[in-house]
Amino acid sequence: MSHQEENVLTAVGDAEIDPKEREQVIARRAKSRVRGLNHHAYYCTDGEKTRHFYEDILEMPMTIALRIPDEVFTGKQAPYCHFFFEMGDGSSIAFFDYPDFFDGEPPFTVPTVYHHHIAINVDSDEAIDYFRQKLESEGYPSTFVDHGAFHSLYLRDPNGMNLELCYSPPASDDFFLRAGKVAHAELKQWAATRA
Ligand SMILES: [Fe+2]
């Protein structure tokens, strides 16, 4: 087991899992008013390059592209395009091409995954490897980290946004159940001891 895997897996302990706890998780999710990610929106510096990255490389079909004449909150004339790439659960990663706010170079960058990143589920380790090779051949380097519960491929999209392609193997179900038992206590402990 790698150091990183060990860190993540031992952080939630190794408490026994009662089979009823799986049902409780399903029930908890079923009654949540917050149903899931609809879309995440980010700025875009090059519409076609962004479309190529999400639609051709990551195989997420572009399902919406809106050309809007006015700024949404002020009504000021400021045309922009807002476009969406769909994932397998119906949620999307969306972009704004908004010349009045940003044109050409990104107005800000996201230095590391610790500042901001968006993680996208993929369906297998094979998919991680498939996309790693495809991204590499298109000039997008990536870094793979096995966290145990998450097999993660980190990379940066054409707009400077950090992305994580993520696969959680079935064996990580127990990790999530254990994590749920201790999450509040762990955060409290962190707050009490944070330097
Ligand atoms: Fe992450």
mmCIF file of C-alpha atoms and ligand atoms in Angstrom:
data_model
loop_
_atom_site.group_PDB
_atom_site.id
_atom_site.type_symbol
_atom_site.label_atom_id
_atom_site.label_comp_id
_atom_site.label_asym_id
_atom_site.label_seq_id
_atom_site.Cartn_x
_atom_site.Cartn_y
_atom_site.Cartn_z
ATOM 1 C CA MET A 1 0.000 0.000 0.000
ATOM 2 C CA SER A 2 1.395 3.425 -0.924
ATOM 3 C CA HIS A 3 1.990 6.097 1.710
ATOM 4 C CA GLN A 4 -0.847 8.151 0.202
ATOM 5 C CA GLU A 5 -3.286 5.207 0.309
ATOM 6 C CA GLU A 6 -2.323 4.458 3.883
ATOM 7 C CA ASN A 7 -2.875 8.091 4.905
ATOM 8 C CA VAL A 8 -6.356 8.203 3.418
ATOM 9 C CA LEU A 9 -7.534 4.754 4.483
ATOM 10 C CA THR A 10 -6.292 4.984 8.078
ATOM 11 C CA ALA A 11 -7.738 8.507 8.518
ATOM 12 C CA VAL A 12 -11.232 6.978 8.826
ATOM 13 C CA GLY A 13 -10.254 4.048 11.088
ATOM 14 C CA ASP A 14 -11.263 0.434 10.672
ATOM 15 C CA ALA A 15 -14.536 0.227 12.603
ATOM 16 C CA GLU A 16 -16.819 -2.736 11.855
ATOM 17 C CA ILE A 17 -19.581 -1.962 9.357
ATOM 18 C CA ASP A 18 -23.099 -3.071 10.309
ATOM 19 C CA PRO A 19 -24.954 -4.155 7.099
ATOM 20 C CA LYS A 20 -27.838 -1.866 8.175
ATOM 21 C CA GLU A 21 -25.535 1.113 7.728
ATOM 22 C CA ARG A 22 -25.546 0.637 3.957
ATOM 23 C CA GLU A 23 -29.331 0.933 3.930
ATOM 24 C CA GLN A 24 -29.118 4.027 6.131
ATOM 25 C CA VAL A 25 -26.819 5.703 3.617
ATOM 26 C CA ILE A 26 -29.228 4.916 0.767
ATOM 27 C CA ALA A 27 -32.134 6.308 2.834
ATOM 28 C CA ARG A 28 -30.154 9.429 3.785
ATOM 29 C CA ARG A 29 -29.416 10.151 0.128
ATOM 30 C CA ALA A 30 -32.987 9.451 -0.973
ATOM 31 C CA LYS A 31 -34.416 12.097 1.354
ATOM 32 C CA SER A 32 -31.867 14.819 0.555
ATOM 33 C CA ARG A 33 -33.425 17.991 -0.856
ATOM 34 C CA VAL A 34 -30.138 18.640 -2.611
ATOM 35 C CA ARG A 35 -30.282 16.212 -5.493
ATOM 36 C CA GLY A 36 -26.819 16.435 -7.026
ATOM 37 C CA LEU A 37 -24.652 18.542 -9.272
ATOM 38 C CA ASN A 38 -26.577 20.289 -12.030
ATOM 39 C CA HIS A 39 -23.595 22.078 -13.501
ATOM 40 C CA HIS A 40 -20.334 23.705 -12.606
ATOM 41 C CA ALA A 41 -19.601 26.881 -14.587
ATOM 42 C CA TYR A 42 -16.220 28.414 -15.256
ATOM 43 C CA TYR A 43 -14.755 31.082 -17.486
ATOM 44 C CA CYS A 44 -13.440 30.200 -20.902
ATOM 45 C CA THR A 45 -10.622 31.751 -22.905
ATOM 46 C CA ASP A 46 -11.103 29.846 -26.155
ATOM 47 C CA GLY A 47 -14.507 28.355 -27.014
ATOM 48 C CA GLU A 48 -13.381 25.942 -29.724
ATOM 49 C CA LYS A 49 -10.354 24.731 -27.769
ATOM 50 C CA THR A 50 -12.629 24.149 -24.786
ATOM 51 C CA ARG A 51 -15.175 22.287 -26.938
ATOM 52 C CA HIS A 52 -12.422 20.103 -28.401
ATOM 53 C CA PHE A 53 -11.110 19.267 -24.932
ATOM 54 C CA TYR A 54 -14.461 18.318 -23.382
ATOM 55 C CA GLU A 55 -16.306 16.928 -26.393
ATOM 56 C CA ASP A 56 -13.561 15.245 -28.440
ATOM 57 C CA ILE A 57 -11.040 14.224 -25.778
ATOM 58 C CA LEU A 58 -13.211 13.616 -22.693
ATOM 59 C CA GLU A 59 -16.198 12.521 -24.852
ATOM 60 C CA MET A 60 -18.740 14.723 -23.061
ATOM 61 C CA PRO A 61 -21.316 15.832 -25.663
ATOM 62 C CA MET A 62 -22.060 19.552 -25.911
ATOM 63 C CA THR A 63 -25.789 19.699 -25.215
ATOM 64 C CA ILE A 64 -26.474 23.426 -24.708
ATOM 65 C CA ALA A 65 -24.900 26.531 -26.265
ATOM 66 C CA LEU A 66 -26.697 29.785 -25.500
ATOM 67 C CA ARG A 67 -25.846 33.063 -27.214
ATOM 68 C CA ILE A 68 -27.145 35.731 -24.843
ATOM 69 C CA PRO A 69 -27.225 39.441 -25.781
ATOM 70 C CA ASP A 70 -27.280 41.035 -22.302
ATOM 71 C CA GLU A 71 -25.503 40.702 -18.970
ATOM 72 C CA VAL A 72 -27.880 38.706 -16.791
ATOM 73 C CA PHE A 73 -27.979 40.815 -13.585
ATOM 74 C CA THR A 74 -27.747 44.355 -14.990
ATOM 75 C CA GLY A 75 -29.326 43.906 -18.435
ATOM 76 C CA LYS A 76 -26.410 45.863 -19.877
ATOM 77 C CA GLN A 77 -25.698 44.957 -23.491
ATOM 78 C CA ALA A 78 -22.772 42.556 -23.275
ATOM 79 C CA PRO A 79 -23.111 39.491 -25.488
ATOM 80 C CA TYR A 80 -21.785 36.178 -24.248
ATOM 81 C CA CYS A 81 -21.998 32.470 -24.919
ATOM 82 C CA HIS A 82 -22.744 29.916 -22.183
ATOM 83 C CA PHE A 83 -22.185 26.293 -23.183
ATOM 84 C CA PHE A 84 -22.500 22.935 -21.442
ATOM 85 C CA PHE A 85 -20.899 19.478 -21.688
ATOM 86 C CA GLU A 86 -22.927 16.576 -20.361
ATOM 87 C CA MET A 87 -21.805 13.752 -18.070
ATOM 88 C CA GLY A 88 -23.360 10.302 -17.689
ATOM 89 C CA ASP A 89 -25.680 11.306 -14.842
ATOM 90 C CA GLY A 90 -27.131 14.285 -16.734
ATOM 91 C CA SER A 91 -25.056 16.916 -14.919
ATOM 92 C CA SER A 92 -22.728 19.210 -16.840
ATOM 93 C CA ILE A 93 -19.497 21.156 -16.878
ATOM 94 C CA ALA A 94 -20.322 24.565 -18.355
ATOM 95 C CA PHE A 95 -18.380 27.600 -19.573
ATOM 96 C CA PHE A 96 -18.831 31.297 -20.197
ATOM 97 C CA ASP A 97 -17.170 32.909 -23.172
ATOM 98 C CA TYR A 98 -17.687 36.493 -22.034
ATOM 99 C CA PRO A 99 -15.510 39.030 -23.912
ATOM 100 C CA ASP A 100 -16.623 41.950 -21.682
ATOM 101 C CA PHE A 101 -15.186 40.240 -18.599
ATOM 102 C CA PHE A 102 -12.260 38.277 -19.959
ATOM 103 C CA ASP A 103 -10.688 37.972 -23.353
ATOM 104 C CA GLY A 104 -7.631 36.010 -24.372
ATOM 105 C CA GLU A 105 -5.473 35.339 -21.342
ATOM 106 C CA PRO A 106 -7.182 33.916 -18.253
ATOM 107 C CA PRO A 107 -7.964 36.724 -15.750
ATOM 108 C CA PHE A 108 -6.858 34.458 -12.915
ATOM 109 C CA THR A 109 -5.300 31.045 -12.563
ATOM 110 C CA VAL A 110 -5.966 28.231 -10.138
ATOM 111 C CA PRO A 111 -2.474 27.447 -8.874
ATOM 112 C CA THR A 112 -3.062 23.962 -7.436
ATOM 113 C CA VAL A 113 -5.829 21.461 -6.740
ATOM 114 C CA TYR A 114 -5.830 22.768 -3.157
ATOM 115 C CA HIS A 115 -7.216 26.111 -4.336
ATOM 116 C CA HIS A 116 -9.951 24.737 -6.561
ATOM 117 C CA HIS A 117 -10.633 21.670 -8.622
ATOM 118 C CA ILE A 118 -13.569 19.773 -9.976
ATOM 119 C CA ALA A 119 -13.604 15.981 -9.780
ATOM 120 C CA ILE A 120 -15.468 13.951 -12.394
ATOM 121 C CA ASN A 121 -16.378 10.293 -11.860
ATOM 122 C CA VAL A 122 -15.320 7.813 -14.502
ATOM 123 C CA ASP A 123 -16.506 4.215 -14.599
ATOM 124 C CA SER A 124 -13.290 2.186 -14.256
ATOM 125 C CA ASP A 125 -9.527 2.095 -13.895
ATOM 126 C CA GLU A 126 -9.464 1.334 -17.624
ATOM 127 C CA ALA A 127 -11.215 4.651 -18.276
ATOM 128 C CA ILE A 128 -8.578 6.479 -16.212
ATOM 129 C CA ASP A 129 -5.852 4.912 -18.319
ATOM 130 C CA TYR A 130 -7.746 5.453 -21.578
ATOM 131 C CA PHE A 131 -8.160 9.168 -20.886
ATOM 132 C CA ARG A 132 -4.591 9.504 -19.558
ATOM 133 C CA GLN A 133 -3.216 8.260 -22.873
ATOM 134 C CA LYS A 134 -5.650 10.307 -24.955
ATOM 135 C CA LEU A 135 -4.876 13.482 -22.993
ATOM 136 C CA GLU A 136 -1.141 12.857 -23.259
ATOM 137 C CA SER A 137 -1.361 12.497 -27.057
ATOM 138 C CA GLU A 138 -3.233 15.838 -27.213
ATOM 139 C CA GLY A 139 -0.584 17.639 -25.149
ATOM 140 C CA TYR A 140 -2.313 17.552 -21.751
ATOM 141 C CA PRO A 141 -0.004 16.000 -19.143
ATOM 142 C CA SER A 142 -1.580 14.447 -16.060
ATOM 143 C CA THR A 143 -0.575 12.965 -12.715
ATOM 144 C CA PHE A 144 -2.061 9.773 -11.292
ATOM 145 C CA VAL A 145 -2.461 9.319 -7.536
ATOM 146 C CA ASP A 146 -3.881 6.192 -5.890
ATOM 147 C CA HIS A 147 -5.582 7.393 -2.702
ATOM 148 C CA GLY A 148 -7.020 3.954 -2.017
ATOM 149 C CA ALA A 149 -10.667 5.029 -1.992
ATOM 150 C CA PHE A 150 -10.084 7.256 -5.019
ATOM 151 C CA HIS A 151 -7.949 6.578 -8.052
ATOM 152 C CA SER A 152 -7.323 10.087 -9.292
ATOM 153 C CA LEU A 153 -5.896 11.575 -12.448
ATOM 154 C CA TYR A 154 -5.080 15.266 -12.038
ATOM 155 C CA LEU A 155 -4.720 17.626 -14.971
ATOM 156 C CA ARG A 156 -5.448 21.141 -16.151
ATOM 157 C CA ASP A 157 -8.008 22.017 -18.844
ATOM 158 C CA PRO A 158 -7.348 24.606 -21.620
ATOM 159 C CA ASN A 159 -8.731 27.373 -19.382
ATOM 160 C CA GLY A 160 -6.389 26.738 -16.465
ATOM 161 C CA MET A 161 -9.017 24.894 -14.377
ATOM 162 C CA ASN A 162 -7.792 21.928 -12.352
ATOM 163 C CA LEU A 163 -9.659 18.713 -13.112
ATOM 164 C CA GLU A 164 -9.604 15.356 -11.386
ATOM 165 C CA LEU A 165 -10.833 12.261 -13.185
ATOM 166 C CA CYS A 166 -11.761 9.947 -10.394
ATOM 167 C CA TYR A 167 -12.669 6.271 -9.975
ATOM 168 C CA SER A 168 -13.769 4.816 -6.644
ATOM 169 C CA PRO A 169 -13.426 1.015 -6.765
ATOM 170 C CA PRO A 170 -16.234 -1.076 -5.187
ATOM 171 C CA ALA A 171 -13.900 -1.946 -2.302
ATOM 172 C CA SER A 172 -14.016 1.699 -1.243
ATOM 173 C CA ASP A 173 -17.677 1.393 -0.154
ATOM 174 C CA ASP A 174 -16.488 0.522 3.352
ATOM 175 C CA PHE A 175 -14.230 3.579 3.331
ATOM 176 C CA PHE A 176 -17.226 5.852 2.725
ATOM 177 C CA LEU A 177 -19.261 4.163 5.466
ATOM 178 C CA ARG A 178 -16.396 4.528 7.958
ATOM 179 C CA ALA A 179 -15.761 8.115 6.874
ATOM 180 C CA GLY A 180 -19.409 8.981 7.504
ATOM 181 C CA LYS A 181 -19.185 7.717 11.092
ATOM 182 C CA VAL A 182 -16.270 9.968 12.069
ATOM 183 C CA ALA A 183 -16.573 13.040 9.818
ATOM 184 C CA HIS A 184 -17.992 15.423 12.467
ATOM 185 C CA ALA A 185 -15.575 14.284 15.168
ATOM 186 C CA GLU A 186 -12.626 14.575 12.798
ATOM 187 C CA LEU A 187 -13.461 18.132 11.719
ATOM 188 C CA LYS A 188 -13.995 19.173 15.358
ATOM 189 C CA GLN A 189 -10.644 17.674 16.287
ATOM 190 C CA TRP A 190 -8.999 19.440 13.355
ATOM 191 C CA ALA A 191 -10.443 22.812 14.403
ATOM 192 C CA ALA A 192 -9.235 22.285 17.981
ATOM 193 C CA THR A 193 -5.687 21.442 16.989
ATOM 194 C CA ARG A 194 -5.160 23.568 13.861
ATOM 195 C CA ALA A 195 -2.060 25.712 14.213
HETATM 196 FE FE FE B 1 -10.497 15.824 -5.207
#
